[in-house]
Amino acid sequence: MKVYIKGGYQTKFGELWDKSLENLIFESVSYALKDANLDIKKVEVIYIANMLSPQIYNQNHINSLVSGIFKVNIPIIRVESACASGGVAINQAYIALKSGLFKNALVIGVEKMTDLANQRISKFLMSAASTEERSSGISFAGLYALIAQKYLSDYKITSKELANISIKNHFHASLNEKSHFPFEINIDNYNNSPIISSPLNLFDCSPISDGACAILLCTDKQKQSVEFASSQVATDSISLAKRENICEFKSTKIASLKSFEESGIERKDIDLLEVHDCFTIAEILSLEDLGFYKKGEGYKSSKNKDSYYYGKLPVNTSGGLKACGHPVSATGVKQVLELFNQIKGRCNKRQVRNARIGLAQNIGGTGGTAVINILKK
Amino acid sequence: MDSTIEKWRKSNNLHKFLGLKGTVISFTKDEFYIALAKMENKSNLLLQIVSESNELGIGDKVKIVLRRVKKPNKSEVIEYGYKFKKIN
């Protein structure tokens, strides 16, 4: 059974104080259905990704919330895997369609994070880490800073290599009107920004954003459809601190191997990537763990401009998490929608030439969950 | 936030790692100074660094010491835990 994407829609990502969680769900789904030319009444199952509503709004049972918004009584399943919630929701929809039990599925990724001060949100985000890590008082920036500190020391590189990643993602975001920060930055902006958790500064860290993204999957090949070549999930311990090597994510490596095995595609066939740059160091780790760059050389992708939309292997043409924004559960869906739009030639100023096969990698926590979706024309 | 019961449960094991020595794998200054160290019993621990030690470097030697981990309010049980102290 083959699974296709019919259409999708991303809301603007940013500080959207005038939009509620329900507004974001309604907007993303309404326009996604329009793009796919499908009526809500024809949707057979919905997967909704959301992490923080229980903590921020005391709202569990999100699936039932969606039922009320669209007045449907179909199965609706909430999926949560920290920042990988969106990608995993897509994976679950893919599996449902592969089973033959459903002919189509709607996947929604939504997060509303800016109604509370950043400090409280940072604490809530630490629910994706271990008890020990929370007890130490560390934040997620701190956990990735530990990775960055060790990586820079092991491979004898400086934070300038991290800057190149941020500069590249901001450049892409400046070409994407849906992004949270649609502007370029330069090395001076990077160097003058405050340290968040040494050695990571403000421009190494993805922001706290609101936003939603919805896509429609189906098993009926339409003229304009893009196909799933594979969808794979892998996991690892919730604690970064307990792992043998903190500078690699086993979950990405395993999901990556399974993805290439399932799809029969080789790395050299991949035209573009959307990877999980929650922090600049994470983009470097992702490129290495996915096997596109040797260990210790992932930074070269941006240094050599290979990762720009016009380069050898474009990475994060959406602007990535850093510059497009990171409404946690919307990110994984946005990544796949970006691949879809690139393959369909709908990306205007950031269009990758001859984009035929794309890979999206979405991570939960510090690699506790990794999900990889590969799309092809 | 830990309940009193959780704090009691944790306190039963506090003696286990006290005095244990290790080597710093990585560190950062977040809201606090924090280090990740590989201990002599082969486990990795993530702990704050005592205020007298401040920043550590990769490869520095540390040992685990007992510290109060937060200022309790009037109704809370005083909570103790571990921190790293640099050793020469």
Tab-separated table of N, CA and C in Angstrom, chain A residues 74-179:
chain	number	residue	atom	x	y	z
A	74	ILE	N	-15.101	10.984	14.062
A	74	ILE	CA	-14.147	9.966	13.601
A	74	ILE	C	-13.078	9.726	14.669
A	75	PRO	N	-12.279	8.669	14.524
A	75	PRO	CA	-11.174	8.475	15.466
A	75	PRO	C	-10.198	9.649	15.378
A	76	ILE	N	-9.858	10.216	16.519
A	76	ILE	CA	-8.860	11.276	16.587
A	76	ILE	C	-7.891	10.879	17.699
A	77	ILE	N	-6.598	10.830	17.357
A	77	ILE	CA	-5.602	10.333	18.299
A	77	ILE	C	-4.593	11.431	18.594
A	78	ARG	N	-4.347	11.694	19.886
A	78	ARG	CA	-3.285	12.651	20.235
A	78	ARG	C	-1.972	11.888	20.320
A	79	VAL	N	-0.927	12.506	19.735
A	79	VAL	CA	0.400	11.896	19.745
A	79	VAL	C	1.350	12.843	20.458
A	80	GLU	N	2.166	12.303	21.377
A	80	GLU	CA	3.126	13.149	22.077
A	80	GLU	C	4.475	12.423	22.174
A	81	SER	N	5.518	13.078	21.690
A	81	SER	CA	6.887	12.574	21.845
A	81	SER	C	7.805	13.771	21.959
A	82	ALA	N	7.434	14.692	22.869
A	82	ALA	CA	8.202	15.939	23.035
A	82	ALA	C	8.282	16.647	21.676
A	83	CYS	N	9.485	17.107	21.296
A	83	CYS	CA	9.608	17.893	20.059
A	83	CYS	C	9.440	17.045	18.802
A	84	ALA	N	9.387	15.704	18.976
A	84	ALA	CA	9.188	14.825	17.824
A	84	ALA	C	7.712	14.507	17.609
A	85	SER	N	6.844	15.132	18.386
A	85	SER	CA	5.408	14.820	18.323
A	85	SER	C	4.863	14.904	16.904
A	86	GLY	N	5.230	15.960	16.163
A	86	GLY	CA	4.710	16.163	14.813
A	86	GLY	C	5.139	15.049	13.874
A	87	GLY	N	6.432	14.761	13.863
A	87	GLY	CA	6.957	13.710	12.988
A	87	GLY	C	6.379	12.349	13.332
A	88	VAL	N	6.221	12.087	14.627
A	88	VAL	CA	5.678	10.794	15.052
A	88	VAL	C	4.194	10.695	14.700
A	89	ALA	N	3.462	11.806	14.781
A	89	ALA	CA	2.047	11.807	14.383
A	89	ALA	C	1.931	11.433	12.903
A	90	ILE	N	2.824	11.956	12.086
A	90	ILE	CA	2.842	11.612	10.656
A	90	ILE	C	3.136	10.123	10.496
A	91	ASN	N	4.106	9.627	11.270
A	91	ASN	CA	4.448	8.204	11.225
A	91	ASN	C	3.248	7.329	11.568
A	92	GLN	N	2.495	7.717	12.573
A	92	GLN	CA	1.326	6.941	12.993
A	92	GLN	C	0.243	6.967	11.919
A	93	ALA	N	0.057	8.111	11.272
A	93	ALA	CA	-0.921	8.211	10.179
A	93	ALA	C	-0.475	7.342	9.011
A	94	TYR	N	0.811	7.370	8.728
A	94	TYR	CA	1.399	6.551	7.654
A	94	TYR	C	1.132	5.061	7.900
A	95	ILE	N	1.363	4.631	9.146
A	95	ILE	CA	1.137	3.227	9.500
A	95	ILE	C	-0.344	2.870	9.355
A	96	ALA	N	-1.222	3.780	9.776
A	96	ALA	CA	-2.665	3.534	9.683
A	96	ALA	C	-3.092	3.339	8.234
A	97	LEU	N	-2.510	4.159	7.347
A	97	LEU	CA	-2.869	4.046	5.928
A	97	LEU	C	-2.230	2.810	5.294
A	98	LYS	N	-1.007	2.515	5.687
A	98	LYS	CA	-0.330	1.305	5.170
A	98	LYS	C	-1.110	0.038	5.517
A	99	SER	N	-1.816	0.090	6.647
A	99	SER	CA	-2.548	-1.089	7.102
A	99	SER	C	-3.754	-1.371	6.213
A	100	GLY	N	-4.168	-0.339	5.472
A	100	GLY	CA	-5.330	-0.512	4.613
A	100	GLY	C	-6.657	-0.259	5.313
A	101	LEU	N	-6.594	0.026	6.606
A	101	LEU	CA	-7.830	0.246	7.358
A	101	LEU	C	-8.421	1.631	7.105
A	102	PHE	N	-7.572	2.581	6.683
A	102	PHE	CA	-8.049	3.925	6.377
A	102	PHE	C	-7.539	4.330	4.998
A	103	LYS	N	-8.327	5.160	4.285
A	103	LYS	CA	-7.905	5.621	2.953
A	103	LYS	C	-7.268	7.003	3.018
A	104	ASN	N	-7.574	7.752	4.056
A	104	ASN	CA	-6.926	9.049	4.190
A	104	ASN	C	-6.787	9.404	5.662
A	105	ALA	N	-5.915	10.348	5.951
A	105	ALA	CA	-5.682	10.792	7.328
A	105	ALA	C	-5.260	12.249	7.320
A	106	LEU	N	-5.718	12.961	8.323
A	106	LEU	CA	-5.303	14.345	8.527
A	106	LEU	C	-4.329	14.360	9.702
A	107	VAL	N	-3.188	15.015	9.535
A	107	VAL	CA	-2.227	15.146	10.632
A	107	VAL	C	-2.096	16.630	10.974
A	108	ILE	N	-2.267	16.944	12.249
A	108	ILE	CA	-2.147	18.330	12.707
A	108	ILE	C	-1.031	18.384	13.752
A	109	GLY	N	-0.169	19.377	13.633
A	109	GLY	CA	0.824	19.639	14.677
A	109	GLY	C	0.569	21.052	15.158
A	110	VAL	N	0.323	21.224	16.452
A	110	VAL	CA	-0.002	22.568	16.947
A	110	VAL	C	0.642	22.809	18.298
A	111	GLU	N	1.124	24.019	18.501
A	111	GLU	CA	1.673	24.376	19.801
A	111	GLU	C	1.425	25.860	20.041
A	112	LYS	N	0.995	26.176	21.264
A	112	LYS	CA	0.739	27.562	21.650
A	112	LYS	C	1.611	27.775	22.879
A	113	MET	N	2.678	28.557	22.755
A	113	MET	CA	3.681	28.621	23.816
A	113	MET	C	3.927	30.019	24.365
A	114	THR	N	3.345	31.055	23.722
A	114	THR	CA	3.777	32.406	24.105
A	114	THR	C	2.821	33.128	25.049
A	115	ASP	N	1.827	32.412	25.597
A	115	ASP	CA	0.924	33.066	26.550
A	115	ASP	C	1.546	33.201	27.932
A	116	LEU	N	2.637	32.452	28.172
A	116	LEU	CA	3.313	32.539	29.471
A	116	LEU	C	4.747	33.011	29.260
A	117	ALA	N	5.366	33.509	30.329
A	117	ALA	CA	6.751	33.972	30.234
A	117	ALA	C	7.691	32.814	29.909
A	118	ASN	N	8.776	33.132	29.203
A	118	ASN	CA	9.721	32.112	28.738
A	118	ASN	C	10.224	31.189	29.836
A	119	GLN	N	10.438	31.760	31.022
A	119	GLN	CA	11.005	30.946	32.116
A	119	GLN	C	10.111	29.773	32.464
A	120	ARG	N	8.807	30.040	32.487
A	120	ARG	CA	7.860	28.957	32.821
A	120	ARG	C	7.813	27.932	31.701
A	121	ILE	N	7.837	28.412	30.460
A	121	ILE	CA	7.812	27.505	29.312
A	121	ILE	C	9.063	26.630	29.316
A	122	SER	N	10.223	27.244	29.637
A	122	SER	CA	11.473	26.472	29.696
A	122	SER	C	11.361	25.341	30.701
A	123	LYS	N	10.724	25.618	31.827
A	123	LYS	CA	10.533	24.570	32.849
A	123	LYS	C	9.626	23.472	32.308
A	124	PHE	N	8.549	23.855	31.622
A	124	PHE	CA	7.637	22.852	31.071
A	124	PHE	C	8.342	21.998	30.018
A	125	LEU	N	9.215	22.629	29.216
A	125	LEU	CA	9.925	21.886	28.176
A	125	LEU	C	10.836	20.825	28.790
A	126	MET	N	11.297	21.069	30.021
A	126	MET	CA	12.168	20.100	30.690
A	126	MET	C	11.432	18.820	31.070
A	127	SER	N	10.121	18.796	30.818
A	127	SER	CA	9.384	17.539	31.037
A	127	SER	C	9.804	16.508	29.979
A	128	ALA	N	10.560	16.966	28.962
A	128	ALA	CA	11.076	16.042	27.954
A	128	ALA	C	12.430	15.462	28.365
A	129	ALA	N	12.929	15.891	29.524
A	129	ALA	CA	14.223	15.410	30.015
A	129	ALA	C	13.998	14.497	31.224
A	130	SER	N	15.092	13.991	31.816
A	130	SER	CA	14.968	13.046	32.919
A	130	SER	C	14.831	13.760	34.261
A	131	THR	N	14.426	12.980	35.282
A	131	THR	CA	14.279	13.524	36.636
A	131	THR	C	15.601	14.092	37.130
A	132	GLU	N	16.681	13.348	36.896
A	132	GLU	CA	18.001	13.784	37.359
A	132	GLU	C	18.389	15.104	36.694
A	133	GLU	N	18.117	15.189	35.367
A	133	GLU	CA	18.468	16.407	34.655
A	133	GLU	C	17.667	17.591	35.186
A	134	ARG	N	16.393	17.368	35.486
A	134	ARG	CA	15.569	18.441	36.066
A	134	ARG	C	16.098	18.837	37.432
A	135	SER	N	16.483	17.835	38.253
A	135	SER	CA	16.974	18.132	39.611
A	135	SER	C	18.227	18.986	39.585
A	136	SER	N	19.033	18.875	38.531
A	136	SER	CA	20.276	19.642	38.474
A	136	SER	C	19.994	21.121	38.205
A	137	GLY	N	18.772	21.441	37.780
A	137	GLY	CA	18.445	22.834	37.480
A	137	GLY	C	18.837	23.243	36.069
A	138	ILE	N	19.245	22.250	35.248
A	138	ILE	CA	19.674	22.569	33.881
A	138	ILE	C	18.460	22.800	32.996
A	139	SER	N	18.635	23.600	31.937
A	139	SER	CA	17.569	23.823	30.959
A	139	SER	C	17.920	23.028	29.703
A	140	PHE	N	17.036	23.037	28.702
A	140	PHE	CA	17.358	22.342	27.467
A	140	PHE	C	18.543	22.979	26.763
A	141	ALA	N	18.624	24.310	26.854
A	141	ALA	CA	19.792	24.996	26.280
A	141	ALA	C	21.051	24.468	26.953
A	142	GLY	N	20.970	24.227	28.265
A	142	GLY	CA	22.108	23.713	29.011
A	142	GLY	C	22.504	22.309	28.558
A	143	LEU	N	21.519	21.465	28.323
A	143	LEU	CA	21.803	20.089	27.879
A	143	LEU	C	22.525	20.105	26.532
A	144	TYR	N	22.013	20.914	25.603
A	144	TYR	CA	22.675	20.992	24.297
A	144	TYR	C	23.996	21.751	24.385
A	145	ALA	N	24.120	22.625	25.382
A	145	ALA	CA	25.395	23.318	25.594
A	145	ALA	C	26.464	22.318	26.034
A	146	LEU	N	26.072	21.324	26.846
A	146	LEU	CA	27.007	20.270	27.248
A	146	LEU	C	27.524	19.538	26.012
A	147	ILE	N	26.601	19.258	25.081
A	147	ILE	CA	26.978	18.585	23.829
A	147	ILE	C	27.942	19.470	23.046
A	148	ALA	N	27.579	20.757	22.918
A	148	ALA	CA	28.400	21.693	22.135
A	148	ALA	C	29.787	21.838	22.734
A	149	GLN	N	29.842	21.981	24.057
A	149	GLN	CA	31.128	22.171	24.755
A	149	GLN	C	32.055	21.001	24.447
A	150	LYS	N	31.542	19.775	24.558
A	150	LYS	CA	32.355	18.576	24.323
A	150	LYS	C	32.738	18.467	22.857
A	151	TYR	N	31.762	18.768	21.983
A	151	TYR	CA	32.000	18.636	20.542
A	151	TYR	C	33.097	19.595	20.086
A	152	LEU	N	32.987	20.858	20.532
A	152	LEU	CA	33.987	21.863	20.132
A	152	LEU	C	35.375	21.447	20.624
A	153	SER	N	35.425	20.847	21.825
A	153	SER	CA	36.705	20.422	22.376
A	153	SER	C	37.246	19.200	21.642
A	154	ASP	N	36.385	18.198	21.411
A	154	ASP	CA	36.817	16.950	20.754
A	154	ASP	C	37.335	17.201	19.350
A	155	TYR	N	36.646	18.063	18.592
A	155	TYR	CA	36.961	18.234	17.176
A	155	TYR	C	37.717	19.512	16.869
A	156	LYS	N	38.151	20.202	17.922
A	156	LYS	CA	39.011	21.397	17.806
A	156	LYS	C	38.413	22.445	16.858
A	157	ILE	N	37.122	22.719	16.987
A	157	ILE	CA	36.541	23.799	16.190
A	157	ILE	C	35.989	24.866	17.136
A	158	THR	N	35.722	26.044	16.563
A	158	THR	CA	35.262	27.149	17.404
A	158	THR	C	33.766	27.399	17.182
A	159	SER	N	33.224	28.273	17.981
A	159	SER	CA	31.787	28.552	17.860
A	159	SER	C	31.469	29.307	16.569
A	160	LYS	N	32.477	29.765	15.841
A	160	LYS	CA	32.230	30.412	14.551
A	160	LYS	C	31.536	29.428	13.597
A	161	GLU	N	31.876	28.141	13.737
A	161	GLU	CA	31.242	27.133	12.883
A	161	GLU	C	29.764	26.988	13.229
A	162	LEU	N	29.421	27.218	14.497
A	162	LEU	CA	28.006	27.200	14.883
A	162	LEU	C	27.313	28.422	14.277
A	163	ALA	N	27.998	29.547	14.248
A	163	ALA	CA	27.429	30.783	13.707
A	163	ALA	C	26.981	30.592	12.259
A	164	ASN	N	27.781	29.866	11.481
A	164	ASN	CA	27.454	29.674	10.064
A	164	ASN	C	26.112	28.983	9.874
A	165	ILE	N	25.788	28.072	10.808
A	165	ILE	CA	24.518	27.340	10.738
A	165	ILE	C	23.360	28.331	10.948
A	166	SER	N	23.511	29.170	11.961
A	166	SER	CA	22.467	30.135	12.299
A	166	SER	C	22.279	31.147	11.170
A	167	ILE	N	23.393	31.617	10.623
A	167	ILE	CA	23.345	32.596	9.532
A	167	ILE	C	22.621	31.999	8.327
A	168	LYS	N	22.932	30.740	8.012
A	168	LYS	CA	22.296	30.064	6.871
A	168	LYS	C	20.803	29.901	7.088
A	169	ASN	N	20.400	29.467	8.294
A	169	ASN	CA	18.977	29.264	8.555
A	169	ASN	C	18.199	30.575	8.536
A	170	HIS	N	18.811	31.628	9.022
A	170	HIS	CA	18.163	32.950	8.958
A	170	HIS	C	18.029	33.425	7.511
A	171	PHE	N	19.036	33.110	6.707
A	171	PHE	CA	18.968	33.496	5.294
A	171	PHE	C	17.760	32.829	4.642
A	172	HIS	N	17.587	31.530	4.894
A	172	HIS	CA	16.438	30.820	4.333
A	172	HIS	C	15.118	31.386	4.858
A	173	ALA	N	15.095	31.698	6.154
A	173	ALA	CA	13.861	32.221	6.755
A	173	ALA	C	13.477	33.570	6.143
A	174	SER	N	14.501	34.330	5.720
A	174	SER	CA	14.214	35.646	5.123
A	174	SER	C	13.480	35.483	3.789
A	175	LEU	N	13.495	34.263	3.243
A	175	LEU	CA	12.811	33.967	1.982
A	175	LEU	C	11.498	33.223	2.228
A	176	ASN	N	11.104	33.079	3.497
A	176	ASN	CA	9.906	32.319	3.865
A	176	ASN	C	8.997	33.196	4.728
A	177	GLU	N	7.915	33.693	4.107
A	177	GLU	CA	7.061	34.663	4.809
A	177	GLU	C	6.343	34.057	6.015
A	178	LYS	N	6.335	32.700	6.119
A	178	LYS	CA	5.673	32.064	7.264
A	178	LYS	C	6.594	31.966	8.483
A	179	SER	N	7.860	32.316	8.321
A	179	SER	CA	8.801	32.073	9.412
A	179	SER	C	8.640	33.084	10.546
